[in-house]
Coordinates of C-alpha atoms in Angstrom, one line a residue:
Chain A
M11 CA 0.0 0.0 0.0
K12 CA 1.5 3.4 -1.0
R13 CA 1.8 6.1 1.6
I14 CA 0.7 9.7 1.5
A15 CA 1.9 12.3 4.0
I16 CA -0.3 15.4 4.4
D17 CA 0.6 18.8 5.8
I18 CA -1.9 20.5 8.1
D19 CA -1.6 24.3 7.8
E20 CA -3.1 25.6 4.5
V21 CA -3.9 22.0 3.4
M22 CA -6.2 20.6 6.1
A23 CA -6.5 23.8 8.2
D24 CA -7.5 27.2 6.9
T25 CA -4.5 28.9 8.6
A26 CA -3.9 31.9 6.4
I27 CA -7.6 33.0 6.1
S28 CA -8.1 32.6 9.9
H29 CA -4.9 34.6 10.4
L30 CA -6.0 37.4 8.1
E31 CA -9.5 37.6 9.7
L32 CA -8.1 37.8 13.2
F33 CA -5.5 40.4 12.2
N34 CA -8.1 42.6 10.5
L35 CA -10.5 42.3 13.4
E36 CA -8.0 43.0 16.1
H37 CA -6.1 45.7 14.3
G38 CA -9.0 47.5 12.6
D39 CA -7.4 46.7 9.2
N40 CA -9.0 45.5 6.0
V41 CA -6.4 43.5 4.0
T42 CA -8.2 41.3 1.5
L43 CA -7.6 37.8 0.5
E44 CA -7.0 39.1 -3.1
E45 CA -4.1 41.3 -1.8
L46 CA -2.5 38.2 -0.3
Q47 CA -2.2 36.4 -3.6
G48 CA 1.4 35.5 -4.3
T49 CA 2.6 37.2 -1.1
T50 CA 2.2 37.3 2.7
L51 CA 0.7 39.5 5.3
V52 CA 4.1 40.6 6.5
N53 CA 5.0 41.7 3.1
I54 CA 1.8 43.8 2.8
R55 CA 2.1 45.3 6.4
P56 CA 5.9 45.1 7.2
E57 CA 5.5 47.7 9.9
R58 CA 3.3 45.3 11.8
R59 CA 5.5 42.2 11.5
E60 CA 5.6 41.7 15.3
E61 CA 1.8 41.7 15.7
I62 CA 1.4 39.5 12.6
E63 CA 3.8 36.9 13.8
S64 CA 2.5 36.9 17.4
Y65 CA -0.5 34.8 16.4
Y66 CA 1.8 31.9 15.7
E67 CA 3.0 32.1 19.3
S68 CA -0.5 31.5 20.5
E69 CA -1.7 28.0 21.3
Q70 CA -5.3 29.1 20.9
F71 CA -4.7 30.3 17.4
F72 CA -4.0 26.7 16.1
R73 CA -6.8 25.1 18.1
Q74 CA -9.6 27.2 16.5
L75 CA -8.7 26.9 12.9
S76 CA -11.4 25.9 10.4
V77 CA -11.1 22.6 8.4
I78 CA -10.5 23.1 4.7
P79 CA -13.6 22.0 2.7
D80 CA -13.8 18.3 1.7
S81 CA -10.5 17.4 3.4
Q82 CA -12.2 15.1 6.0
E83 CA -14.2 13.2 3.4
V84 CA -11.4 12.9 0.9
I85 CA -8.8 11.8 3.5
R86 CA -11.2 9.3 4.8
E87 CA -11.6 7.9 1.3
L88 CA -7.9 8.0 0.6
Q89 CA -7.3 6.0 3.8
K90 CA -9.0 3.0 2.2
H91 CA -6.4 2.8 -0.5
Y92 CA -3.3 4.4 1.0
E93 CA -1.5 4.6 4.3
I94 CA -2.1 8.2 5.5
F95 CA 0.3 10.1 7.7
I96 CA -0.1 13.6 8.9
A97 CA 3.2 15.6 8.8
T98 CA 3.2 19.1 10.2
A99 CA 6.2 21.4 10.7
A100 CA 5.1 22.0 14.3
M101 CA 8.7 22.4 15.4
E102 CA 8.6 26.0 14.1
V103 CA 6.0 26.8 16.7
P104 CA 6.5 24.8 20.0
A105 CA 3.4 26.5 21.4
S106 CA 1.4 24.7 18.8
F107 CA 2.1 21.1 19.8
R108 CA -0.8 20.4 22.0
A109 CA -3.2 22.5 20.0
K110 CA -2.4 20.8 16.8
Y111 CA -2.7 17.4 18.3
E112 CA -6.1 18.3 19.9
W113 CA -7.3 19.9 16.6
L114 CA -6.5 16.6 14.8
K115 CA -8.2 14.5 17.4
E116 CA -11.3 16.7 17.0
H117 CA -11.5 17.0 13.3
F118 CA -9.6 13.9 12.0
S119 CA -10.3 11.4 14.8
F120 CA -10.0 8.6 12.2
I121 CA -6.2 9.2 12.0
S122 CA -4.4 7.2 14.6
D123 CA -1.8 8.8 16.9
N124 CA 0.8 6.5 15.3
H125 CA 0.3 8.2 12.0
I126 CA 0.8 11.8 13.3
V127 CA 4.3 13.4 12.8
F128 CA 5.4 16.8 14.2
C129 CA 8.7 17.6 12.4
G130 CA 10.7 20.5 10.9
D131 CA 12.5 19.5 7.7
K132 CA 10.2 17.1 5.8
S133 CA 13.1 15.4 4.1
I134 CA 12.8 13.1 7.1
I135 CA 9.4 11.8 5.9
H136 CA 9.4 8.4 4.2
A137 CA 6.4 8.4 2.0
D138 CA 5.4 8.1 -1.6
Y139 CA 3.6 11.4 -1.8
L140 CA 3.6 14.6 0.2
I141 CA 0.7 17.1 -0.1
D142 CA 2.0 20.4 1.1
D143 CA 1.6 24.1 0.4
N144 CA 5.3 24.9 1.0
V145 CA 7.7 24.4 -2.0
K146 CA 10.7 24.3 0.2
Q147 CA 9.4 21.2 1.9
L148 CA 8.4 19.7 -1.4
N149 CA 11.9 20.3 -2.8
R150 CA 13.5 18.4 0.1
F151 CA 11.0 15.6 0.1
Q152 CA 12.3 12.4 -1.6
G153 CA 9.0 11.1 -3.0
T154 CA 6.5 12.8 -5.3
G155 CA 5.5 16.2 -4.1
I156 CA 2.0 17.6 -4.7
L157 CA 1.6 21.4 -4.2
Y158 CA -1.7 22.4 -2.5
S159 CA -2.6 25.8 -3.7
A160 CA -2.4 28.6 -1.1
A161 CA -2.3 32.4 -1.6
H162 CA 1.4 32.6 -1.0
N163 CA 2.3 29.9 -3.6
I164 CA 0.1 30.8 -6.6
F165 CA 3.1 31.9 -8.8
E166 CA 5.1 28.7 -8.1
T167 CA 5.5 26.4 -11.1
G168 CA 7.1 23.1 -11.7
Y169 CA 4.9 21.1 -9.3
T170 CA 1.8 19.0 -9.7
R171 CA -0.7 21.4 -8.3
V172 CA -4.1 20.7 -6.6
N173 CA -6.5 23.6 -6.0
N174 CA -8.8 21.8 -3.6
W175 CA -9.5 18.4 -2.1
L176 CA -11.7 17.3 -4.9
E177 CA -8.7 17.6 -7.2
V178 CA -6.7 15.6 -4.7
Q179 CA -9.3 12.9 -4.9
E180 CA -9.2 12.9 -8.7
L181 CA -5.4 12.8 -8.8
L182 CA -4.9 10.1 -6.2
L183 CA -8.0 8.0 -6.5
G184 CA -8.4 8.5 -10.2
E185 CA -4.8 7.3 -10.7
R186 CA -5.4 4.3 -8.5
A187 CA -8.6 3.4 -10.4
E188 CA -6.6 3.4 -13.6
V189 CA -3.9 1.2 -12.1
S190 CA -6.5 -1.4 -10.8
R191 CA -8.3 -1.7 -14.1
Chain B
M5 CA 26.1 12.8 4.0
K6 CA 24.3 9.8 5.6
R7 CA 21.6 10.4 8.1
I8 CA 21.1 8.9 11.6
A9 CA 17.8 9.1 13.5
I10 CA 18.1 8.7 17.2
D11 CA 15.4 7.9 19.7
I12 CA 15.2 9.7 23.1
D13 CA 13.8 7.5 25.8
E14 CA 16.3 4.8 26.9
V15 CA 18.8 6.0 24.3
M16 CA 19.5 9.7 25.1
A17 CA 17.4 9.9 28.3
D18 CA 17.5 7.5 31.3
T19 CA 13.8 7.0 31.3
A20 CA 13.5 3.5 32.9
I21 CA 15.9 4.1 35.7
S22 CA 14.3 7.4 36.5
H23 CA 10.9 5.7 36.4
L24 CA 12.1 2.9 38.7
E25 CA 13.6 5.3 41.2
L26 CA 10.5 7.5 41.4
F27 CA 8.2 4.5 41.7
N28 CA 10.3 3.0 44.5
L29 CA 10.5 6.3 46.3
E30 CA 6.8 7.2 46.1
H31 CA 5.5 3.8 46.7
G32 CA 8.0 2.6 49.4
D33 CA 9.0 -0.3 47.1
N34 CA 12.5 -1.6 46.3
V35 CA 12.4 -3.2 42.9
T36 CA 16.0 -3.4 41.6
L37 CA 17.4 -2.7 38.2
E38 CA 18.5 -6.4 38.1
E39 CA 14.9 -7.5 38.5
L40 CA 14.0 -5.3 35.4
Q41 CA 16.4 -7.2 33.1
G42 CA 14.4 -8.7 30.2
T43 CA 11.1 -7.5 31.6
T44 CA 9.2 -4.3 32.7
L45 CA 8.0 -2.8 35.9
V46 CA 4.4 -3.6 35.1
N47 CA 5.3 -7.3 34.7
I48 CA 6.9 -7.3 38.1
R49 CA 4.2 -5.4 39.9
P50 CA 1.0 -6.0 37.7
E51 CA -1.2 -5.0 40.6
R52 CA 0.2 -1.5 40.4
R53 CA -0.2 -1.0 36.7
E54 CA -2.2 2.2 37.1
E55 CA 0.3 3.9 39.3
I56 CA 3.3 2.7 37.2
E57 CA 1.8 4.1 34.0
S58 CA 0.7 7.3 35.6
Y59 CA 4.2 8.7 35.4
Y60 CA 4.0 8.7 31.7
E61 CA 1.0 11.0 31.9
S62 CA 3.0 13.6 33.7
E63 CA 4.8 16.3 31.8
Q64 CA 7.2 16.9 34.7
F65 CA 8.4 13.3 34.4
F66 CA 9.9 13.8 31.0
R67 CA 11.3 17.2 31.8
Q68 CA 13.5 15.9 34.6
L69 CA 15.1 12.8 33.0
S70 CA 18.9 12.4 33.2
V71 CA 21.0 12.3 30.1
I72 CA 22.6 9.0 29.2
P73 CA 26.3 9.1 29.7
D74 CA 28.4 10.2 26.7
S75 CA 25.4 10.7 24.5
Q76 CA 26.0 14.5 24.3
E77 CA 29.6 14.2 23.3
V78 CA 29.1 11.3 20.8
I79 CA 26.1 12.9 19.1
R80 CA 28.0 16.2 18.8
E81 CA 30.9 14.2 17.1
L82 CA 28.5 12.2 14.9
Q83 CA 27.0 15.5 13.7
K84 CA 30.3 16.4 12.0
H85 CA 30.0 13.3 9.8
Y86 CA 26.3 12.6 9.6
E87 CA 23.0 14.4 9.4
I88 CA 21.5 13.8 12.9
F89 CA 17.7 13.8 13.5
I90 CA 16.0 13.1 16.8
A91 CA 12.9 10.8 16.4
T92 CA 10.9 10.2 19.5
A93 CA 7.5 8.3 19.7
A94 CA 6.0 11.3 21.6
M95 CA 2.5 10.6 20.1
E96 CA 2.1 7.9 22.7
V97 CA 2.2 10.5 25.4
P98 CA 0.7 13.9 24.3
A99 CA 1.5 15.3 27.7
S100 CA 5.2 14.9 26.9
F101 CA 5.4 17.1 23.8
R102 CA 6.5 20.4 25.5
A103 CA 8.6 18.7 28.1
K104 CA 10.5 16.6 25.5
Y105 CA 11.1 19.6 23.4
E106 CA 12.4 21.7 26.4
W107 CA 14.5 18.7 27.5
L108 CA 16.2 18.6 24.1
K109 CA 16.7 22.3 24.1
E110 CA 18.4 22.1 27.5
H111 CA 20.6 19.1 27.0
F112 CA 21.1 18.9 23.2
S113 CA 20.9 22.6 22.2
F114 CA 23.2 21.9 19.2
I115 CA 20.3 19.9 17.5
S116 CA 18.2 22.3 15.4
D117 CA 14.4 22.4 15.7
N118 CA 14.3 21.3 12.1
H119 CA 15.9 18.0 13.0
I120 CA 13.5 17.1 15.8
V121 CA 10.6 14.7 15.0
F122 CA 7.8 13.6 17.3
C123 CA 6.1 10.6 15.7
G124 CA 4.4 7.3 16.4
D125 CA 5.3 4.6 13.9
K126 CA 8.9 5.1 12.9
S127 CA 8.5 3.5 9.5
I128 CA 7.8 7.2 8.5
I129 CA 11.4 8.1 9.2
H130 CA 13.6 8.5 6.2
A131 CA 17.2 7.9 7.4
D132 CA 20.1 5.5 6.9
Y133 CA 20.3 4.4 10.5
L134 CA 17.9 4.4 13.5
I135 CA 19.3 4.0 17.0
D136 CA 16.4 2.8 19.1
D137 CA 15.8 0.5 22.1
N138 CA 12.4 -0.7 20.7
V139 CA 12.6 -3.7 18.4
K140 CA 9.1 -3.0 17.0
Q141 CA 10.3 0.3 15.8
L142 CA 13.5 -1.1 14.3
N143 CA 11.5 -3.8 12.5
R144 CA 9.3 -1.3 10.8
F145 CA 12.2 1.1 9.9
Q146 CA 13.4 0.9 6.3
G147 CA 17.1 1.6 6.9
T148 CA 19.6 -0.1 9.1
G149 CA 18.4 -0.5 12.7
I150 CA 20.8 -0.3 15.7
L151 CA 19.5 -1.7 19.0
Y152 CA 20.5 0.4 22.0
S153 CA 20.6 -1.9 25.0
A154 CA 17.9 -1.4 27.7
A155 CA 16.8 -3.6 30.5
H156 CA 13.6 -4.6 28.6
N157 CA 15.5 -5.7 25.4
I158 CA 18.4 -7.7 26.7
F159 CA 17.1 -11.0 25.3
E160 CA 16.4 -9.7 21.8
T161 CA 18.7 -11.1 19.1
G162 CA 19.1 -10.5 15.4
Y163 CA 20.0 -6.8 15.7
T164 CA 23.3 -4.9 15.7
R165 CA 23.5 -4.0 19.4
V166 CA 25.2 -1.2 21.2
N167 CA 25.5 -1.2 24.9
N168 CA 26.6 2.4 25.4
W169 CA 27.4 5.6 23.5
L170 CA 31.1 4.7 23.2
E171 CA 30.0 1.6 21.2
V172 CA 27.9 3.9 19.0
Q173 CA 31.0 6.0 18.4
E174 CA 33.0 3.0 17.5
L175 CA 30.3 1.5 15.2
L176 CA 29.5 4.7 13.3
L177 CA 32.7 6.7 13.4
G178 CA 34.9 3.7 13.1
E179 CA 33.0 2.6 10.0
R180 CA 33.3 6.0 8.5
A181 CA 37.0 6.1 9.2
E182 CA 37.5 2.9 7.2
V183 CA 35.4 4.2 4.4
S184 CA 37.4 7.4 4.1
R185 CA 40.8 5.7 4.1

């Protein structure tokens, strides 16, 4: 059975949109999602770098993130045909460990603890596929990388790109369907 | 550069001895390290399973563990010749995340966050070597497993075994010295 590793932030969890909404609300700002395309909030409001980054120091921030549409259903379906591991770069934000774990237990209770990985550099991940929004991680990964579209990566080329979970389903279950014919 | 993944409990941290000492102290017992050879504390005192396992639910337990002799010096030396990743099965004990991270930062500050992995099943680890006391993990690992001796594994055979960190040094730096001749 082939193995798929899946990132959390921007792939399973709506991290950037939640971040933007909280920032706008708490700082009386009105940066739009359109402005974020191909860039980051820090690039748009460099003078507020400290406030912007402070959200990532907050355990609560990671606990309340919304689930990306269709991710639960598609991952549950993928699990019938692949070994599914969750691989999140949690080491960048030690405050997030517990919150990320509890978030997974709440929203993806069908993933066993044994298949959850908190790491930094994802070259350590031994899997056939990695679905991630971060091209640096995809570049270091030894298997086949799949770029999950996020505002910050829309101008990246050279990767198999998926724009939503239905496209993941088509790519990874469609491919399997062909193989098993 | 080849890559070595290293387990924490019973390899870098003196988990079982610390566990035994705390149990004896807090329960007025006197189980010896000799009695633990080839077995576990729960097997010796099955009627106290709950108290014995409760230590692993305590964040403080993991934070105060002693470092296994020579591990700091040898890992620092290995780091000159190999990529070193720390891979601990922290998912079994979510209470341990923060404590294990802080323990590493205190005692192994020369290991970068990027090279720390909290996982469950170590078949997800992509490395050339895994140094671990747990034969189940070594069996699932795809690279070369190295069994670090611990009381519970003394009767296991069929693995390259190291009894202390000086033997790790000899095995992995001796081998390298030969290769580079």
